[in-house]
Short mmCIF file of N, CA and C and ligand atoms in Angstrom, two decimals:
data_model
loop_
_atom_site.label_atom_id
_atom_site.label_comp_id
_atom_site.label_asym_id
_atom_site.label_seq_id
_atom_site.Cartn_x
_atom_site.Cartn_y
_atom_site.Cartn_z
N UNK A 232 -17.12 -0.37 -8.73
CA UNK A 232 -15.26 0.69 -8.35
C UNK A 232 -14.25 -0.14 -9.00
N UNK A 233 -13.11 -0.03 -9.27
CA UNK A 233 -11.80 -0.40 -9.98
C UNK A 233 -11.13 0.02 -9.27
N UNK A 234 -10.89 -1.11 -8.01
CA UNK A 234 -9.65 -1.12 -7.22
C UNK A 234 -8.12 -1.19 -7.19
N UNK A 235 -7.66 0.11 -8.01
CA UNK A 235 -6.29 0.32 -8.13
C UNK A 235 -5.20 -0.98 -7.56
N UNK A 236 -4.73 -1.55 -8.41
CA UNK A 236 -3.33 -2.83 -7.47
C UNK A 236 -2.14 -2.08 -7.62
N UNK A 237 -2.38 -1.67 -8.93
CA UNK A 237 -0.34 -0.72 -8.71
C UNK A 237 -0.44 0.45 -8.34
N UNK A 238 1.02 0.89 -8.07
CA UNK A 238 0.29 2.67 -7.36
C UNK A 238 1.54 3.33 -8.30
N UNK A 239 2.14 4.18 -8.27
CA UNK A 239 3.03 4.97 -8.32
C UNK A 239 4.23 5.34 -7.87
N UNK A 240 5.63 4.10 -8.61
CA UNK A 240 6.72 4.01 -7.95
C UNK A 240 6.86 2.55 -7.50
N UNK A 241 5.73 1.46 -7.84
CA UNK A 241 6.27 0.25 -7.54
C UNK A 241 6.86 0.03 -8.79
N UNK A 242 7.68 -0.81 -8.88
CA UNK A 242 8.42 -1.53 -9.28
C UNK A 242 7.85 -3.27 -10.35
N UNK A 243 7.64 -3.02 -11.81
CA UNK A 243 6.68 -3.98 -12.64
C UNK A 243 7.47 -4.86 -13.45
N UNK A 244 7.18 -5.83 -13.74
CA UNK A 244 7.52 -6.64 -14.78
C UNK A 244 7.09 -7.01 -16.36
N UNK A 245 6.85 -6.55 -16.65
CA UNK A 245 6.42 -6.98 -18.33
C UNK A 245 6.44 -8.36 -18.80
N UNK A 246 5.40 -8.76 -19.03
CA UNK A 246 4.96 -10.10 -18.99
C UNK A 246 4.45 -10.48 -20.13
N UNK A 247 4.82 -9.19 -21.53
CA UNK A 247 4.04 -9.78 -22.97
C UNK A 247 4.32 -8.78 -23.58
N UNK A 248 5.01 -8.92 -24.89
CA UNK A 248 4.91 -7.84 -26.00
C UNK A 248 6.81 -7.24 -25.85
N UNK A 249 6.74 -6.88 -26.36
CA UNK A 249 8.31 -6.41 -26.81
C UNK A 249 9.72 -6.42 -25.89
N UNK A 250 8.80 -5.84 -24.98
CA UNK A 250 9.18 -5.76 -23.77
C UNK A 250 9.17 -6.59 -22.56
N UNK A 251 9.05 -7.87 -22.98
CA UNK A 251 8.52 -9.04 -21.98
C UNK A 251 10.20 -8.98 -21.19
N UNK A 252 9.52 -9.12 -20.15
CA UNK A 252 10.06 -9.81 -18.89
C UNK A 252 11.16 -8.62 -18.70
N UNK A 253 11.69 -7.33 -19.27
CA UNK A 253 12.15 -5.97 -18.68
C UNK A 253 11.22 -5.91 -17.24
N UNK A 254 12.04 -4.50 -17.02
CA UNK A 254 11.63 -4.12 -15.61
C UNK A 254 11.07 -2.32 -15.58
N UNK A 255 10.73 -1.55 -14.62
CA UNK A 255 10.40 -0.67 -14.68
C UNK A 255 10.03 0.35 -13.01
N UNK A 256 10.03 0.76 -13.29
CA UNK A 256 9.25 2.03 -12.27
C UNK A 256 7.82 2.80 -12.62
N UNK A 257 7.11 1.94 -12.06
CA UNK A 257 5.36 2.95 -12.70
C UNK A 257 5.15 4.53 -12.40
N UNK A 258 5.28 5.55 -13.88
CA UNK A 258 5.38 6.86 -13.37
C UNK A 258 3.88 6.81 -13.52
N UNK A 259 2.53 6.59 -13.61
CA UNK A 259 1.45 6.89 -14.08
C UNK A 259 1.10 5.99 -14.24
N UNK A 260 -0.44 5.77 -13.30
CA UNK A 260 -1.50 4.80 -13.20
C UNK A 260 -2.70 5.48 -13.32
N UNK A 261 -3.57 4.69 -13.89
CA UNK A 261 -4.64 5.90 -14.65
C UNK A 261 -6.07 4.35 -14.96
N UNK A 262 -6.24 4.26 -12.91
CA UNK A 262 -7.46 3.21 -12.88
C UNK A 262 -8.42 3.01 -14.06
N UNK A 263 -8.99 4.23 -14.76
CA UNK A 263 -10.21 4.00 -14.90
C UNK A 263 -9.97 3.49 -16.26
N UNK A 264 -8.97 3.76 -17.24
CA UNK A 264 -8.52 2.68 -18.69
C UNK A 264 -7.57 1.80 -18.50
N UNK A 265 -7.84 1.76 -17.10
CA UNK A 265 -6.68 0.46 -16.96
C UNK A 265 -5.04 0.25 -17.41
N UNK A 266 -4.96 1.34 -17.61
CA UNK A 266 -3.05 1.37 -17.93
C UNK A 266 -2.56 2.12 -16.79
N UNK A 267 -1.12 1.86 -17.41
CA UNK A 267 0.07 2.30 -16.75
C UNK A 267 1.20 2.80 -18.00
N UNK A 268 1.62 4.00 -17.15
CA UNK A 268 3.33 4.39 -17.46
C UNK A 268 4.43 3.28 -16.63
N UNK A 269 5.55 3.25 -17.66
CA UNK A 269 6.10 2.30 -16.80
C UNK A 269 7.64 3.15 -17.66
N UNK A 270 8.62 3.45 -17.03
CA UNK A 270 9.99 4.39 -16.79
C UNK A 270 10.39 3.60 -18.09
N UNK A 271 10.84 3.90 -19.19
CA UNK A 271 12.31 3.59 -20.10
C UNK A 271 11.47 2.07 -20.67
N UNK A 272 9.80 2.06 -20.50
CA UNK A 272 9.09 0.70 -21.11
C UNK A 272 8.16 1.43 -22.33
N UNK A 273 8.38 0.18 -23.16
CA UNK A 273 6.87 0.88 -24.51
C UNK A 273 7.05 1.70 -24.94
N UNK A 274 8.54 2.21 -25.42
CA UNK A 274 8.82 3.65 -25.71
C UNK A 274 8.79 4.12 -26.90
N UNK A 275 7.75 5.10 -27.66
CA UNK A 275 7.73 5.16 -28.76
C UNK A 275 7.88 6.37 -29.47
N UNK A 276 8.01 6.56 -30.93
CA UNK A 276 8.25 7.97 -30.87
C UNK A 276 7.79 9.10 -31.28
N UNK A 277 7.67 9.76 -30.83
CA UNK A 277 6.50 10.91 -31.53
C UNK A 277 6.93 11.95 -32.06
N UNK A 278 6.33 12.97 -32.73
CA UNK A 278 6.37 13.90 -33.34
C UNK A 278 5.89 15.19 -32.77
N UNK A 279 7.04 15.71 -32.62
CA UNK A 279 6.67 16.69 -31.77
C UNK A 279 6.97 18.48 -32.61
N UNK A 280 5.04 18.98 -32.89
CA UNK A 280 5.59 20.36 -33.46
C UNK A 280 6.23 21.14 -31.83
N UNK A 281 6.67 22.39 -32.51
CA UNK A 281 7.92 23.09 -31.84
C UNK A 281 6.81 23.27 -31.01
N UNK A 282 7.40 23.91 -29.23
CA UNK A 282 7.62 24.35 -28.31
C UNK A 282 7.86 25.24 -27.55
N UNK A 283 7.45 25.49 -25.89
CA UNK A 283 8.78 26.42 -25.72
C UNK A 283 9.73 25.24 -25.08
N UNK A 284 9.23 24.19 -25.06
CA UNK A 284 10.26 22.96 -24.02
C UNK A 284 11.04 22.44 -25.22
N UNK A 285 10.89 22.49 -26.36
CA UNK A 285 11.49 21.52 -27.20
C UNK A 285 11.09 23.17 -29.05
N UNK A 286 12.01 24.48 -28.98
CA UNK A 286 11.63 25.24 -30.21
C UNK A 286 11.66 25.05 -31.31
N UNK A 287 12.25 23.58 -31.52
CA UNK A 287 12.75 23.50 -33.25
C UNK A 287 11.80 22.36 -33.22
N UNK A 288 10.99 21.93 -32.46
CA UNK A 288 9.86 20.45 -32.60
C UNK A 288 10.73 19.53 -33.20
N UNK A 289 10.19 18.69 -33.79
CA UNK A 289 10.73 17.34 -34.24
C UNK A 289 10.88 15.81 -32.99
N UNK A 290 11.58 14.77 -33.47
CA UNK A 290 11.19 13.06 -32.69
C UNK A 290 11.60 13.11 -31.32
N UNK A 291 10.77 12.92 -30.27
CA UNK A 291 11.19 12.49 -29.00
C UNK A 291 10.58 10.83 -28.64
N UNK A 292 11.57 10.38 -27.64
CA UNK A 292 11.12 9.08 -26.98
C UNK A 292 9.84 9.22 -26.17
N UNK A 293 9.01 8.77 -26.36
CA UNK A 293 8.19 8.56 -24.88
C UNK A 293 7.65 7.87 -24.84
N UNK A 294 6.91 7.20 -23.51
CA UNK A 294 6.69 6.07 -23.36
C UNK A 294 5.53 6.16 -23.12
N UNK A 295 4.40 4.61 -24.32
CA UNK A 295 3.12 4.77 -24.47
C UNK A 295 2.81 4.03 -22.97
N UNK A 296 1.22 3.91 -22.86
CA UNK A 296 0.89 3.30 -22.19
C UNK A 296 0.95 1.53 -22.02
N UNK A 297 0.70 0.70 -21.05
CA UNK A 297 0.24 -0.29 -20.82
C UNK A 297 -0.53 -1.31 -20.63
N UNK A 298 -1.38 -1.57 -20.28
CA UNK A 298 -2.56 -2.54 -20.90
C UNK A 298 -2.28 -3.30 -19.17
N UNK A 299 -2.71 -3.17 -18.19
CA UNK A 299 -2.77 -3.67 -17.01
C UNK A 299 -2.21 -5.09 -16.84
N UNK A 300 -2.70 -6.01 -18.04
CA UNK A 300 -2.63 -7.50 -18.08
C UNK A 300 -1.74 -7.49 -18.32
N UNK A 301 -0.71 -6.71 -18.74
CA UNK A 301 0.61 -7.35 -19.87
C UNK A 301 1.81 -7.13 -18.94
N UNK A 302 1.04 -6.43 -16.85
CA UNK A 302 2.56 -6.14 -15.92
C UNK A 302 1.96 -7.08 -14.93
N UNK A 303 2.63 -7.00 -13.80
CA UNK A 303 3.39 -7.85 -13.42
C UNK A 303 4.13 -7.10 -11.74
N UNK A 304 3.29 -7.07 -10.73
CA UNK A 304 4.15 -5.81 -9.59
C UNK A 304 5.26 -7.29 -9.32
N UNK A 305 6.43 -6.57 -9.16
CA UNK A 305 8.01 -7.58 -8.25
C UNK A 305 7.86 -6.96 -7.32
N UNK A 306 7.80 -8.20 -6.00
CA UNK A 306 7.80 -8.14 -4.64
C UNK A 306 9.02 -7.39 -4.55
N UNK A 307 9.07 -6.73 -3.54
CA UNK A 307 10.26 -5.92 -2.95
C UNK A 307 10.74 -7.24 -1.83
N UNK A 308 10.46 -8.23 -1.66
CA UNK A 308 10.85 -8.80 -0.27
C UNK A 308 10.74 -10.08 -0.97
N UNK A 309 10.32 -11.07 -2.19
CA UNK A 309 10.98 -12.12 -2.87
C UNK A 309 11.76 -11.83 -4.35
N UNK A 310 11.53 -10.45 -4.74
CA UNK A 310 12.19 -10.02 -6.07
C UNK A 310 11.86 -11.04 -7.04
N UNK A 311 9.94 -11.50 -6.84
CA UNK A 311 9.70 -12.16 -7.99
C UNK A 311 8.33 -10.76 -8.30
N UNK A 312 7.90 -11.84 -9.63
CA UNK A 312 6.71 -11.42 -10.04
C UNK A 312 6.10 -11.90 -9.41
N UNK A 313 4.51 -10.36 -9.06
CA UNK A 313 3.64 -11.98 -8.29
C UNK A 313 1.90 -10.60 -8.58
N UNK A 314 0.99 -11.95 -8.18
CA UNK A 314 -0.22 -11.07 -8.03
C UNK A 314 -0.41 -10.63 -7.23
N UNK A 315 -0.62 -9.42 -6.70
CA UNK A 315 -1.39 -8.36 -5.68
C UNK A 315 -2.40 -8.92 -4.95
N UNK A 316 -1.96 -9.00 -4.04
CA UNK A 316 -3.40 -9.57 -2.88
C UNK A 316 -4.09 -8.36 -1.98
N UNK A 317 -5.07 -8.42 -1.55
CA UNK A 317 -5.48 -7.14 -0.71
C UNK A 317 -6.27 -7.21 0.31
N UNK A 318 -5.57 -7.85 1.78
CA UNK A 318 -5.71 -8.27 3.00
C UNK A 318 -6.33 -7.03 4.01
N UNK A 319 -7.15 -7.67 4.61
CA UNK A 319 -8.05 -6.45 5.28
C UNK A 319 -7.36 -7.21 6.55
N UNK A 320 -6.65 -6.04 7.34
CA UNK A 320 -6.88 -6.00 9.14
C UNK A 320 -7.48 -5.31 9.71
N UNK A 321 -7.52 -4.99 10.73
CA UNK A 321 -8.23 -4.35 11.71
C UNK A 321 -8.40 -3.53 11.47
N UNK A 322 -7.68 -2.39 11.42
CA UNK A 322 -7.37 -1.13 11.25
C UNK A 322 -7.70 -0.47 9.34
N UNK A 323 -7.12 -1.20 8.79
CA UNK A 323 -6.07 -1.40 7.20
C UNK A 323 -6.48 -2.52 6.54
N UNK A 324 -6.18 -1.67 5.21
CA UNK A 324 -5.54 -2.65 4.94
C UNK A 324 -4.27 -2.78 3.86
N UNK A 325 -4.20 -3.58 3.50
CA UNK A 325 -2.46 -4.16 2.78
C UNK A 325 -2.52 -4.51 1.65
N UNK A 326 -1.74 -4.05 0.45
CA UNK A 326 -0.91 -4.93 -0.19
C UNK A 326 -0.45 -6.19 0.06
N UNK A 327 -0.86 -7.23 -0.41
CA UNK A 327 0.50 -8.66 -0.15
C UNK A 327 0.80 -9.40 -1.36
N UNK A 328 1.64 -9.61 -0.87
CA UNK A 328 2.44 -10.71 -2.28
C UNK A 328 2.12 -11.77 -2.04
N UNK A 329 1.25 -12.18 -3.26
CA UNK A 329 0.70 -14.17 -3.25
C UNK A 329 1.48 -14.83 -3.28
N UNK A 330 3.29 -14.59 -3.31
CA UNK A 330 3.52 -15.67 -3.61
C UNK A 330 4.87 -15.77 -2.40
N UNK A 331 5.18 -14.63 -1.24
CA UNK A 331 5.59 -14.73 0.06
C UNK A 331 4.80 -14.52 1.16
N UNK A 332 3.43 -13.65 0.95
CA UNK A 332 2.83 -13.50 1.81
C UNK A 332 2.99 -12.49 2.59
N UNK A 333 3.79 -11.53 2.33
CA UNK A 333 4.74 -10.46 3.19
C UNK A 333 3.50 -9.47 2.82
N UNK A 334 3.63 -8.22 3.57
CA UNK A 334 2.87 -7.00 3.25
C UNK A 334 4.23 -6.42 2.49
N UNK A 335 2.80 -5.91 1.33
CA UNK A 335 4.18 -5.06 0.62
C UNK A 335 4.14 -3.05 0.79
N UNK A 336 2.67 -2.56 1.05
CA UNK A 336 2.42 -1.86 2.14
C UNK A 336 0.86 -1.63 1.78
N UNK A 337 0.17 -0.45 2.25
CA UNK A 337 -1.04 -0.36 2.51
C UNK A 337 -1.36 -0.14 1.59
N UNK A 338 -2.82 0.50 1.41
CA UNK A 338 -3.17 0.32 0.03
C UNK A 338 -4.27 1.63 0.03
ZN1 LIG B 408 7.42 -11.78 -2.44
#
């Protein structure tokens, strides 16, 4: 089993590719494929057929998935991009920032 270190709503920083050093909010996490979608990052043009939301069809901008290896979590405490550690406390597991050691949240 792969443990997902990223969560919906996390702020991440892009560390590779054309959006390098940009930050955004995680919209979707797909643990099986190890990809995620970040708001405003890695936008690609997509041709849409006409549909109820877009009656005339056309081109829309959509966020394309990014591989987990291309992003790092931004720690809400020290505001730096960091690796996530998992710490087991007596009754729960928490995610910790490897830079400042602060607890980010429960897993
Ligand atoms: Zn930190």
